[in-house]
Amino acid sequence: MNRKQRIMLIRIIVSAVIMVALSFIPSSGALRFVLYMLPYLIVGYDILLKAFKGIIRAQVFDECFLMAVATVGAIALALYERNGDYTEAIAVMLFYQIGELFQSYAVGKSRRNITELMDIRPDYANIEEGGKLRKVDPDEVETGSIIVVQPGEKVPIDGIVTEGESTLNTSALTGESLPRDVHEGDEIISGSVNMTGLLRIRTTKEFGESTVSKILDLVENASSRKSKSEDFIAKFARIYTPAVCLSALALAILPPVMNIITGNAGGWETWIYRALTFLVISCPCALVISIPLSFFAGLGGASSQGVLIKGSNYLETLAKTKIVVFDKTGTLTEGVFEVNGIHHSSIEDEKLLEYAATAESASSHPISKSLQKAYGYPIDRSRVFDIKEISGNGVIAKVDGKTVACGNEKLMKAIGAEAIPCHSIGTIIHIAIDGSYSGHIVISDRIKKGSAKAIEKLKKAGIQKTVMLTGDTRKVAESVASELGIDEVYSELLPSDKVDEVEGLLERKAKNEKLAFVGDGINDAPVLSRADIGIAMGAMGSDAAIEAADVVLMDDDPEKISKAIRIARKCLTIVYENIFFAIGIKLICLVLGALGIANMWLAIFADVGVMVLAVLNAIRALFVKKL
Ligand code: ADP
Ligand code: MG
C-alpha cells in the first residue's frame, strides 16, 4: 500500500468510527447536522471537490458527479423531511471509497507485478579503464566496445562474448526458466542476467538498437493500441452517463407531475429519493476499471511466458485465429544448416565453399550464416564488392574480381548458368563463377524440437488449418510438412509470392476467422504485416521481424503460438464475463431502484460488490502459466 492508499484507509476508518459513535449519541437539529457532516466530509471531501471541478470545467458526467449529486441529494432529503437520517449519505460515500481503495490497490499491484516481470531495463554498463571498472550510461557505449558483465548483473547491450564462461538467466525475456550456458564466441542478448562467471563482451549494437530497448519500447507502447472492447467501453460511457442522468431527472420529475395532474399528492420525496438511488446504482465503475485491467493483465501474463503482444487489439485477433500460416526456415526449422556435401565442383571443394561464404558475407539469411560457419575461417571482406541480395533467390557478388552467384536454381536460370540437379535431400545452393556453373553445396536444416508438438497443440486448440510457405524446393518442403502434419504446403515461393498466397488464403476464409502468419522476418516481413496478425520468431536475431510483427515469441519456440492463442482466449472470456456481469447487475439494480425496491444501501453494496468481483476476475488474466 502506498502513502495515498494508507491515508484513504485512515479516512475510511475514522469516518466509520465517528458514524457508528454518533448513532449512540442522541442529538437533534442543527447540532446533529453539523456532527454528521464531520464523517461525511472526512470520507468524501475529495469526491465533492472533484465533482465541483468537473462542473466548473463543464465535464460533469463522471462518477464523482454521480456520487456527489446522490449523497448531497440524500442529505437534502433528510433535511427536508426533518428526520435527521444522514447515515445513508455517509454510508454511500464510505462504501464508494472502500471500493475505490480496493481497486487502486488491485490495479497498482497488478501493474507492479507486470513491470516486475518486465524488469529488464539495465541501468549501466561497465567499461574497463586502466584496470578499473567504470559504470557508464549504456546509451554512451559505442558499437564494438568491450563491456564487462559481472555475475549478478544484467547484460545491458547485445554482443558477443570475447572472454569468460557463464550461465545466463533469460527468463525475463523468454519465460524459459532453464539457464543458458555461454562461452567465448557466443552471441548474447541484452536483458538476460549473468549468473555465474565474469564475461567480457564486444557489443554488436547500440543500446537503442539492442533487444532490451526494443522490447521495452514494445511493452510501453502496447497499451496505447486499444482493442475494440476498450473502444466500446469508452463509447458506452459517453452515452451511458448522460442517459442515466437524464433518466434520473425524469424519474424525479415526471411521476410527481403526473400525480399532480391526475389530482393526487405529488410524492416528491419518494421519487427524488428513487432518482438519487438510481444515480448511485448507475456508476459504471466496475466496467470502466475492469476491462482495461483485464487486457493489461492478459498482456502481462503473456509476456511472463515469453510472448510479447504489442497491443490489446491483437489479443482480440489472436483469440479469433483459425488459420495459422508458417514460414519454414528459421520458424519450423532451426535455420542452422549443416553442409552435407559438395558436388560437381569445377574447382576444389574447399575453394567453392570459400567463394560461396565470401559472396554471402553481408547476407543475414540463415543460409549465409551457415555457409560462413561451415567455411570456418574469418572472411576478408575487402575481397568482396558489388553485393546484391536477391531475396528468395540468393546473392550475387564480386569476389577477387570474379562474379560469384550463389543461390537456388531460379538464380542460376536468371544468370544463364545450367544448374546440375541434385538428388540428395536438402537445400541445394548452386554456385556459378563468372556465369559458368561451378557446382553445388547440399545443406540441410533440422526441424525444431518443438515444431511437431506445436502443430499438434494448435489442432487441439481448434485451429482449422495449418499452412507452410517456403522459398525452398518442393522436395524439402513436402518432407518437412509431412513430418509435422501440416495441412497445406506451398513451395518455391519468392517473398512476393508468399504475400500472394496469404492474400489468397485471406480471401477464402470466413470474415470473422482470423489468419496468423508466423515467420522469422527474413524474406517474410511483408507477409508478417499483411496477415491479420503477424507472429515473429527469431526475436533474438531479426530486427525486421520485431518491427513488422504484432506478436513476438521471445524464445523462437513455435509451441508458444498455441499458448498465445489460449492466453488471448482466456483474456477475452474474462472481458466478456465482466461486461455481461457488470451491465447485467447494473440493469437489474436500475430497474429495482426505479421501482423503489432497492434503496441506496443495496445500490452501493451492489456497485462495490460487482466492482470487486470484476477486478478479481480481471486479475485472473495474469495467471496463464498452465495454459
Ligand atoms: P524460407 O521460405 O524457407 O524461409 P527463403 O524465402 O528465405 O526461404 O529462401 C528461399 C530460397 O532462396 C532458399 O531455400 C535458398 O535456396 C534461396 N536463398 C535465399 N537467400 C539466399 C542466400 N542468401 N544464399 C543462398 N540462397 C538463398
Ligand atoms: Mg524464412
XYZ file of C-alpha atoms and ligand atoms in Angstrom:
655
model
C 0.000 0.000 0.000
C 1.348 3.438 -0.804
C 1.010 6.653 1.193
C -2.089 7.806 -0.624
C -3.814 4.495 -0.069
C -2.878 4.469 3.624
C -4.342 7.956 4.089
C -7.528 6.833 2.384
C -7.750 3.818 4.661
C -7.357 6.038 7.726
C -10.052 8.392 6.451
C -12.409 5.472 5.925
C -11.797 4.050 9.394
C -12.086 7.419 11.167
C -15.257 8.284 9.342
C -16.829 4.884 10.018
C -15.957 5.041 13.708
C -17.448 8.528 14.055
C -20.575 7.467 12.200
C -21.136 4.464 14.461
C -20.360 6.515 17.595
C -22.834 9.212 16.566
C -25.611 6.666 16.345
C -25.243 6.133 20.122
C -25.257 9.849 20.908
C -28.687 11.401 20.851
C -28.674 14.751 19.090
C -31.039 16.822 17.044
C -31.448 19.874 14.887
C -28.512 21.901 13.632
C -26.064 20.214 16.038
C -26.937 16.813 14.659
C -26.431 18.078 11.126
C -23.002 19.507 11.940
C -21.944 16.351 13.798
C -22.934 14.095 10.931
C -21.291 16.312 8.339
C -17.976 15.520 10.021
C -17.686 11.867 8.923
C -19.331 12.689 5.608
C -16.739 15.297 4.713
C -13.832 13.300 6.111
C -14.524 10.438 3.799
C -15.959 12.290 0.838
C -14.436 15.744 0.554
C -12.235 14.832 -2.380
C -15.156 13.407 -4.317
C -17.150 16.590 -3.733
C -14.168 18.661 -4.804
C -13.649 16.660 -7.964
C -17.325 16.851 -8.819
C -17.236 20.604 -8.275
C -14.188 20.963 -10.515
C -15.938 18.862 -13.125
C -18.946 21.120 -13.076
C -16.746 24.200 -13.475
C -14.959 22.614 -16.401
C -18.338 21.591 -17.807
C -17.313 17.918 -17.755
C -19.992 16.846 -15.352
C -20.773 13.327 -16.308
C -18.338 11.269 -14.311
C -18.695 9.016 -11.314
C -17.658 11.717 -8.840
C -20.519 13.816 -10.119
C -22.934 10.930 -9.693
C -21.741 10.267 -6.135
C -21.832 13.937 -5.172
C -25.344 14.521 -6.514
C -26.665 11.350 -4.944
C -25.230 11.936 -1.474
C -25.874 15.675 -1.320
C -29.377 14.887 -2.548
C -29.856 12.315 0.218
C -28.741 14.838 2.828
C -31.048 17.463 1.373
C -33.923 14.984 1.585
C -33.126 14.212 5.210
C -33.090 17.916 5.971
C -36.356 18.409 4.152
C -38.050 15.548 5.940
C -36.506 16.679 9.241
C -35.822 13.049 10.166
C -32.115 13.611 10.695
C -31.188 10.403 8.871
C -27.836 11.319 7.397
C -26.216 7.894 7.779
C -27.309 6.849 4.344
C -25.297 9.550 2.585
C -22.254 8.805 4.738
C -22.505 5.078 4.145
C -22.818 5.513 0.414
C -19.675 7.630 0.384
C -17.895 5.178 2.662
C -18.576 2.157 0.537
C -17.749 4.012 -2.602
C -14.356 4.960 -1.176
C -13.739 1.426 0.067
C -14.368 0.236 -3.462
C -12.034 2.850 -4.897
C -9.329 1.936 -2.420
C -9.614 -1.725 -3.211
C -9.464 -1.024 -6.888
C -6.464 1.279 -6.707
C -4.681 -1.334 -4.618
C -5.528 -4.140 -7.008
C -4.641 -2.139 -10.099
C -1.411 -0.906 -8.568
C -0.467 -4.385 -7.530
C -1.078 -5.957 -10.873
C 0.742 -3.162 -12.661
C 3.668 -3.668 -10.351
C 3.586 -7.379 -10.984
C 3.697 -6.772 -14.665
C 6.502 -4.261 -14.566
C 8.404 -6.537 -12.225
C 8.042 -9.263 -14.786
C 9.433 -6.876 -17.315
C 12.193 -5.630 -15.058
C 14.868 -5.985 -17.651
C 15.999 -2.403 -18.087
C 19.738 -2.214 -17.452
C 20.856 0.902 -15.618
C 24.523 0.896 -16.560
C 27.275 -0.785 -18.473
C 30.747 -1.487 -17.073
C 33.722 -0.312 -19.053
C 37.238 -1.268 -18.077
C 39.701 1.568 -17.855
C 43.226 1.181 -16.559
C 42.302 -1.962 -14.671
C 39.269 -0.368 -13.041
C 35.619 -0.712 -13.866
C 33.664 2.416 -14.622
C 29.885 2.468 -14.750
C 28.547 4.359 -17.735
C 25.144 5.024 -19.218
C 24.514 2.176 -21.695
C 23.462 4.818 -24.190
C 27.034 6.101 -24.334
C 28.627 2.795 -25.255
C 29.660 2.654 -28.892
C 29.191 -0.429 -31.028
C 32.293 -2.589 -30.878
C 33.314 -1.553 -27.370
C 34.245 -4.139 -24.803
C 31.996 -4.159 -21.754
C 32.273 -6.223 -18.615
C 29.313 -8.021 -17.101
C 29.852 -9.337 -13.604
C 27.882 -12.166 -12.031
C 24.502 -10.910 -10.902
C 24.398 -8.072 -13.416
C 22.098 -7.655 -16.380
C 23.596 -7.724 -19.836
C 22.993 -4.135 -20.955
C 23.733 -4.355 -24.686
C 23.669 -7.126 -27.279
C 27.082 -8.507 -28.118
C 29.481 -11.396 -28.497
C 31.399 -12.948 -25.629
C 35.112 -12.327 -26.075
C 36.244 -13.762 -22.786
C 34.796 -15.809 -19.990
C 32.226 -18.501 -19.411
C 28.977 -18.235 -17.591
C 25.378 -19.204 -17.302
C 22.707 -16.733 -18.306
C 19.220 -16.463 -16.975
C 17.000 -15.377 -19.842
C 13.690 -15.983 -18.098
C 12.664 -12.317 -18.062
C 12.965 -12.316 -21.841
C 11.743 -15.710 -22.846
C 9.783 -17.139 -19.954
C 12.203 -20.048 -20.267
C 13.480 -20.917 -16.822
C 16.350 -23.161 -17.935
C 19.608 -21.239 -17.715
C 21.726 -20.995 -20.827
C 25.470 -21.691 -20.862
C 27.591 -19.254 -22.822
C 31.205 -19.399 -23.884
C 33.639 -17.320 -25.831
C 32.242 -16.515 -29.266
C 28.559 -16.862 -28.325
C 26.120 -14.122 -29.117
C 24.214 -12.900 -26.126
C 21.268 -10.570 -25.877
C 20.656 -7.751 -23.513
C 18.143 -8.198 -20.747
C 19.430 -11.585 -19.680
C 21.092 -11.860 -16.298
C 24.639 -13.114 -15.895
C 24.592 -15.653 -13.129
C 27.959 -17.282 -12.564
C 31.090 -16.029 -14.287
C 32.587 -12.758 -15.381
C 32.061 -12.017 -19.058
C 33.759 -9.614 -21.407
C 31.506 -8.732 -24.284
C 32.160 -6.935 -27.532
C 28.980 -5.010 -28.260
C 27.416 -5.535 -31.657
C 24.693 -2.925 -31.388
C 23.993 0.392 -29.805
C 21.870 0.362 -26.686
C 18.888 1.844 -28.520
C 19.058 -0.954 -31.085
C 19.586 -3.716 -28.555
C 16.989 -6.332 -27.788
C 16.189 -4.948 -24.376
C 15.401 -1.444 -25.685
C 13.280 -2.842 -28.475
C 11.280 -4.921 -26.051
C 10.762 -2.106 -23.594
C 9.573 0.152 -26.405
C 7.124 -2.519 -27.401
C 5.748 -3.046 -23.939
C 5.476 0.637 -23.195
C 3.527 1.271 -26.356
C 1.341 -1.793 -26.038
C -1.419 -0.223 -24.001
C -1.817 2.638 -26.470
C -3.195 0.209 -29.030
C -6.718 -0.149 -27.804
C -8.897 -3.093 -28.528
C -12.423 -2.921 -29.838
C -13.775 -3.861 -26.415
C -11.969 -0.930 -24.841
C -13.279 1.399 -27.511
C -16.678 0.022 -26.809
C -16.360 0.920 -23.142
C -15.273 4.469 -23.940
C -18.167 4.959 -26.335
C -20.521 3.286 -23.912
C -19.547 5.663 -21.087
C -20.016 8.692 -23.308
C -23.624 7.761 -23.993
C -24.386 5.973 -20.769
C -23.639 8.665 -18.200
C -25.731 11.454 -19.734
C -28.502 8.946 -20.428
C -28.524 7.883 -16.798
C -28.540 11.488 -15.570
C -31.452 12.362 -17.812
C -33.356 9.251 -16.741
C -32.787 10.139 -13.091
C -34.064 13.643 -13.731
C -37.108 12.258 -15.477
C -37.652 9.814 -12.625
C -37.569 12.678 -10.119
C -39.919 14.973 -12.029
C -42.301 13.059 -14.281
C -44.160 10.774 -11.823
C -44.894 13.538 -9.266
C -46.018 15.873 -12.045
C -48.269 13.121 -13.388
C -49.632 12.610 -9.890
C -50.403 16.284 -9.539
C -52.069 16.402 -12.959
C -54.247 13.450 -12.038
C -55.196 15.280 -8.884
C -53.193 13.244 -6.338
C -50.451 14.238 -3.932
C -47.123 14.718 -5.738
C -44.984 12.341 -3.637
C -41.887 14.360 -4.447
C -39.730 12.866 -1.673
C -40.293 9.291 -2.800
C -39.426 9.985 -6.393
C -36.464 12.212 -5.697
C -35.132 9.506 -3.405
C -35.610 6.901 -6.101
C -33.889 9.117 -8.625
C -30.933 9.557 -6.290
C -30.747 5.808 -5.680
C -30.884 5.337 -9.422
C -27.849 7.627 -9.761
C -25.828 5.748 -7.182
C -26.615 2.459 -8.831
C -25.692 3.704 -12.246
C -21.945 4.281 -11.614
C -20.269 2.163 -14.289
C -17.045 1.804 -12.265
C -16.844 -1.955 -12.493
C -16.855 -1.819 -16.255
C -14.629 1.185 -16.703
C -11.983 -0.282 -14.447
C -12.086 -3.971 -15.095
C -11.942 -4.064 -18.889
C -8.644 -2.258 -19.408
C -7.291 -4.078 -16.384
C -8.215 -7.448 -17.883
C -6.382 -6.625 -21.091
C -3.421 -5.268 -19.233
C -3.236 -8.408 -17.130
C -3.548 -10.527 -20.278
C -0.620 -8.728 -21.907
C 1.390 -9.082 -18.707
C 0.562 -12.748 -18.346
C 1.622 -13.358 -21.935
C 4.890 -11.501 -21.533
C 5.715 -13.547 -18.457
C 5.554 -16.552 -20.775
C 7.887 -15.025 -23.327
C 5.103 -13.908 -25.627
C 5.162 -10.194 -26.351
C 1.885 -8.860 -27.666
C 2.014 -5.340 -28.980
C -1.495 -4.249 -28.033
C -4.777 -5.405 -26.616
C -6.348 -5.311 -30.078
C -4.060 -8.195 -31.015
C -5.353 -10.228 -28.095
C -8.756 -9.957 -29.716
C -7.440 -11.053 -33.106
C -5.408 -13.895 -31.636
C -8.451 -15.236 -29.848
C -10.278 -15.483 -33.175
C -7.414 -17.089 -35.097
C -8.472 -20.129 -37.119
C -5.707 -20.438 -39.705
C -2.009 -20.435 -38.903
C 0.459 -19.984 -41.746
C 4.139 -20.750 -41.188
C 7.324 -19.832 -42.866
C 9.703 -22.765 -42.931
C 13.298 -21.730 -42.459
C 14.010 -20.339 -39.021
C 10.401 -20.794 -37.984
C 9.627 -24.505 -38.070
C 13.255 -25.402 -38.656
C 16.277 -24.243 -36.725
C 17.645 -22.183 -39.594
C 21.056 -23.641 -38.813
C 22.176 -25.582 -41.850
C 24.876 -28.178 -41.985
C 26.845 -28.854 -45.106
C 26.164 -32.426 -46.201
C 28.069 -32.468 -49.413
C 29.698 -30.509 -52.199
C 29.017 -31.896 -55.681
C 30.107 -31.329 -59.273
C 32.607 -28.776 -58.172
C 34.670 -27.404 -61.040
C 37.272 -26.189 -58.557
C 38.447 -27.584 -55.221
C 35.508 -28.182 -52.860
C 37.146 -26.080 -50.174
C 37.604 -23.237 -52.658
C 33.961 -23.433 -53.752
C 32.821 -23.136 -50.166
C 35.191 -20.224 -49.693
C 33.741 -18.387 -52.693
C 30.208 -19.057 -51.510
C 30.867 -17.961 -47.948
C 32.700 -14.845 -49.080
C 29.973 -13.833 -51.517
C 27.443 -14.335 -48.722
C 29.405 -12.293 -46.215
C 26.855 -9.490 -46.000
C 23.655 -11.520 -46.020
C 21.708 -12.113 -42.849
C 19.911 -15.153 -44.250
C 20.345 -18.296 -42.136
C 21.852 -19.989 -45.202
C 24.540 -17.376 -45.425
C 25.403 -17.631 -41.756
C 25.593 -21.407 -42.040
C 27.881 -21.308 -45.087
C 30.187 -18.907 -43.317
C 30.262 -21.159 -40.314
C 30.987 -24.229 -42.435
C 33.842 -22.412 -44.128
C 35.248 -21.784 -40.684
C 37.790 -19.060 -41.358
C 37.352 -15.343 -40.890
C 36.182 -13.711 -44.072
C 38.233 -10.978 -45.645
C 35.559 -8.531 -46.608
C 37.938 -6.456 -48.709
C 37.766 -9.212 -51.335
C 34.040 -8.679 -51.907
C 32.353 -5.923 -53.898
C 29.012 -5.196 -55.500
C 26.978 -7.434 -53.268
C 23.413 -7.863 -54.485
C 20.993 -9.970 -52.473
C 18.050 -11.195 -54.489
C 15.629 -12.131 -51.782
C 14.239 -15.623 -52.057
C 16.882 -16.486 -54.646
C 20.358 -15.890 -53.351
C 23.208 -13.432 -53.732
C 25.480 -12.219 -56.499
C 28.786 -10.547 -55.614
C 32.228 -9.886 -56.991
C 34.855 -11.937 -55.157
C 38.506 -11.475 -56.126
C 37.210 -9.759 -59.239
C 35.109 -12.754 -60.274
C 31.318 -12.625 -60.318
C 30.023 -15.265 -57.937
C 26.353 -16.189 -57.990
C 25.176 -18.307 -55.107
C 21.586 -19.409 -54.663
C 18.831 -21.665 -55.953
C 18.022 -22.968 -59.426
C 15.981 -19.893 -60.230
C 19.036 -17.746 -59.694
C 21.096 -19.949 -61.989
C 18.437 -19.687 -64.664
C 18.323 -15.929 -64.293
C 22.040 -15.575 -64.979
C 22.009 -18.186 -67.717
C 24.025 -20.887 -65.988
C 22.983 -24.503 -66.457
C 22.419 -25.983 -62.984
C 23.075 -29.665 -62.464
C 20.131 -31.052 -60.469
C 20.927 -32.790 -57.216
C 19.371 -35.983 -55.942
C 20.283 -35.597 -52.311
C 17.572 -34.408 -49.990
C 18.279 -30.989 -48.652
C 18.514 -27.395 -49.682
C 20.787 -27.070 -52.697
C 22.948 -23.994 -53.043
C 24.165 -23.693 -56.614
C 27.210 -21.642 -57.428
C 28.242 -20.071 -60.694
C 31.526 -18.241 -61.180
C 31.700 -15.676 -63.957
C 28.470 -17.024 -65.374
C 29.537 -20.655 -65.674
C 28.173 -23.330 -63.371
C 30.685 -24.433 -60.775
C 28.855 -26.932 -58.592
C 26.515 -27.037 -55.635
C 26.584 -27.369 -51.904
C 23.964 -29.545 -50.221
C 22.940 -28.222 -46.885
C 20.235 -29.383 -44.544
C 18.355 -27.897 -41.717
C 16.938 -29.561 -38.639
C 13.307 -29.333 -37.697
C 12.930 -27.573 -34.355
C 12.331 -29.838 -31.409
C 9.017 -28.224 -30.570
C 7.599 -27.942 -34.098
C 5.620 -31.178 -34.319
C 4.197 -30.639 -30.859
C 3.360 -27.051 -31.787
C 1.234 -28.153 -34.740
C -0.443 -30.813 -32.636
C -1.256 -28.309 -29.905
C -2.672 -25.857 -32.428
C -5.007 -28.525 -33.733
C -6.035 -29.339 -30.189
C -6.735 -25.656 -29.641
C -9.204 -25.786 -32.510
C -7.136 -24.239 -35.291
C -8.795 -25.335 -38.519
C -5.892 -25.181 -40.920
C -2.114 -25.059 -40.793
C -0.196 -23.965 -43.866
C 3.515 -23.798 -44.666
C 5.027 -21.362 -47.156
C 8.626 -21.629 -48.227
C 11.094 -20.460 -50.805
C 12.800 -23.814 -50.585
C 12.323 -26.674 -53.056
C 9.232 -28.777 -53.178
C 11.026 -31.929 -52.064
C 12.316 -30.382 -48.855
C 9.050 -28.578 -48.207
C 6.947 -31.693 -48.521
C 9.166 -33.811 -46.351
C 9.045 -31.195 -43.587
C 5.290 -30.731 -43.896
C 4.501 -34.418 -43.764
C 6.782 -34.934 -40.804
C 4.985 -32.191 -38.916
C 1.445 -32.925 -40.039
C 0.882 -29.600 -41.748
C -2.283 -29.422 -43.865
C -1.142 -27.385 -46.877
C 2.274 -26.620 -48.367
C 3.339 -24.094 -50.960
C 6.977 -24.194 -52.069
C 9.485 -22.371 -54.271
C 7.952 -19.027 -53.420
C 9.545 -15.624 -53.687
C 8.795 -13.180 -50.868
C 6.136 -11.550 -53.060
C 4.594 -14.965 -53.828
C 4.251 -15.503 -50.106
C 2.214 -12.321 -49.872
C 0.046 -13.518 -52.780
C -0.566 -16.902 -51.141
C -1.526 -15.263 -47.870
C -3.853 -12.877 -49.676
C -5.485 -15.836 -51.364
C -5.981 -17.537 -48.018
C -7.339 -14.320 -46.543
C -9.890 -14.101 -49.319
C -11.050 -17.670 -48.997
C -11.624 -17.673 -45.256
C -14.743 -16.511 -43.406
C -14.690 -12.927 -42.261
C -14.739 -13.453 -38.518
C -11.975 -16.048 -38.687
C -8.508 -14.637 -38.446
C -5.296 -15.698 -40.093
C -1.969 -15.616 -38.314
C 1.362 -15.703 -40.084
C 4.400 -16.928 -38.225
C 7.793 -16.057 -39.626
C 11.333 -15.130 -38.736
C 11.280 -11.810 -40.559
C 13.842 -12.884 -43.144
C 12.237 -12.646 -46.573
C 8.814 -12.606 -44.978
C 8.445 -9.230 -43.259
C 5.856 -8.092 -45.856
C 3.738 -11.151 -45.069
C 4.027 -10.529 -41.350
C 2.346 -7.188 -41.795
C -0.172 -8.400 -44.394
C -1.686 -11.186 -42.259
C -4.426 -10.418 -39.742
C -1.813 -10.992 -37.133
C 1.917 -11.380 -37.615
C 3.835 -13.514 -35.163
C 7.586 -13.210 -35.273
C 10.068 -15.868 -34.397
C 13.707 -15.095 -34.154
C 13.236 -12.186 -31.857
C 16.763 -12.971 -30.868
C 18.046 -12.075 -34.276
C 15.971 -10.263 -36.779
C 15.010 -6.671 -36.039
C 12.795 -6.565 -39.093
C 10.636 -9.221 -37.521
C 10.172 -7.401 -34.223
C 9.232 -4.329 -36.154
C 6.757 -5.852 -38.583
C 5.118 -8.317 -36.225
C 2.232 -7.856 -33.823
C 3.327 -10.653 -31.548
C 6.892 -11.671 -30.807
C 7.863 -15.074 -29.461
C 10.953 -14.389 -27.442
C 12.433 -17.855 -27.498
C 11.592 -18.859 -31.083
C 9.580 -21.735 -29.733
C 6.645 -22.499 -32.052
C 4.820 -24.174 -29.177
C 4.203 -20.727 -27.774
C 1.769 -19.960 -30.618
C -0.971 -22.130 -29.198
C -0.145 -20.748 -25.784
C -0.555 -17.190 -27.062
C -3.897 -18.117 -28.576
C -5.064 -19.698 -25.341
C -3.929 -16.710 -23.300
C -5.802 -14.403 -25.657
C -8.933 -16.509 -25.447
C -8.823 -16.623 -21.672
C -8.370 -12.872 -21.509
C -11.262 -12.240 -23.899
C -13.505 -14.615 -21.994
C -12.772 -12.650 -18.845
C -13.509 -9.388 -20.620
C -16.869 -10.645 -21.863
C -17.719 -12.128 -18.474
C -17.075 -8.768 -16.898
C -19.049 -6.838 -19.486
C -22.111 -9.070 -19.158
C -21.866 -9.419 -15.424
C -21.389 -5.710 -14.752
C -24.001 -4.457 -17.198
C -26.440 -7.206 -16.210
C -26.312 -6.486 -12.482
C -26.460 -2.761 -13.229
C -29.612 -3.106 -15.287
C -31.333 -5.248 -12.682
C -30.438 -2.785 -9.926
C -31.513 0.186 -12.023
C -34.922 -1.327 -12.564
C -35.235 -2.240 -8.866
C -34.159 1.295 -7.948
C -36.660 2.938 -10.283
C -39.423 0.724 -8.873
C -38.413 1.695 -5.360
C -37.458 -1.837 -4.342
C -33.750 -1.116 -3.982
C -32.658 1.571 -1.575
C -29.340 3.339 -1.569
C -27.710 0.789 0.726
C -28.437 -2.043 -1.613
C -27.326 0.092 -4.519
C -23.925 0.759 -3.079
C -23.433 -2.831 -1.999
C -24.249 -3.996 -5.493
C -21.919 -1.448 -7.008
C -18.905 -2.148 -4.827
C -19.565 -5.864 -4.913
C -19.684 -6.016 -8.676
C -16.540 -3.969 -8.917
C -14.591 -6.125 -6.500
C -15.626 -9.280 -8.313
C -14.887 -7.812 -11.724
C -11.427 -6.670 -10.668
C -10.628 -10.034 -9.121
C -11.818 -11.684 -12.287
C -9.665 -9.362 -14.395
C -6.579 -10.286 -12.424
C -7.130 -13.909 -13.368
C -5.857 -12.979 -16.829
C -2.398 -12.685 -15.323
C -2.206 -16.342 -14.413
C -1.534 -18.189 -17.624
C 1.372 -20.438 -16.800
C -0.590 -23.645 -17.107
C -2.420 -22.795 -20.347
P 12.021 -19.863 -46.465
O 10.721 -19.534 -47.100
O 12.171 -21.335 -46.261
O 12.264 -19.111 -45.200
P 13.540 -18.044 -48.163
O 12.375 -17.417 -48.837
O 14.276 -17.227 -47.166
O 13.168 -19.477 -47.505
O 14.564 -18.518 -49.252
C 14.145 -19.363 -50.298
C 15.290 -19.991 -51.042
O 16.048 -18.985 -51.696
C 16.263 -20.718 -50.163
O 15.865 -22.035 -49.928
C 17.527 -20.641 -50.988
O 17.511 -21.631 -51.987
C 17.426 -19.310 -51.679
N 18.141 -18.248 -50.939
C 17.592 -17.209 -50.313
N 18.525 -16.420 -49.760
C 19.714 -17.000 -50.039
C 21.077 -16.682 -49.737
N 21.412 -15.618 -49.018
N 22.020 -17.522 -50.196
C 21.700 -18.604 -50.910
N 20.459 -18.955 -51.219
C 19.468 -18.170 -50.807
Mg 12.424 -17.523 -43.833
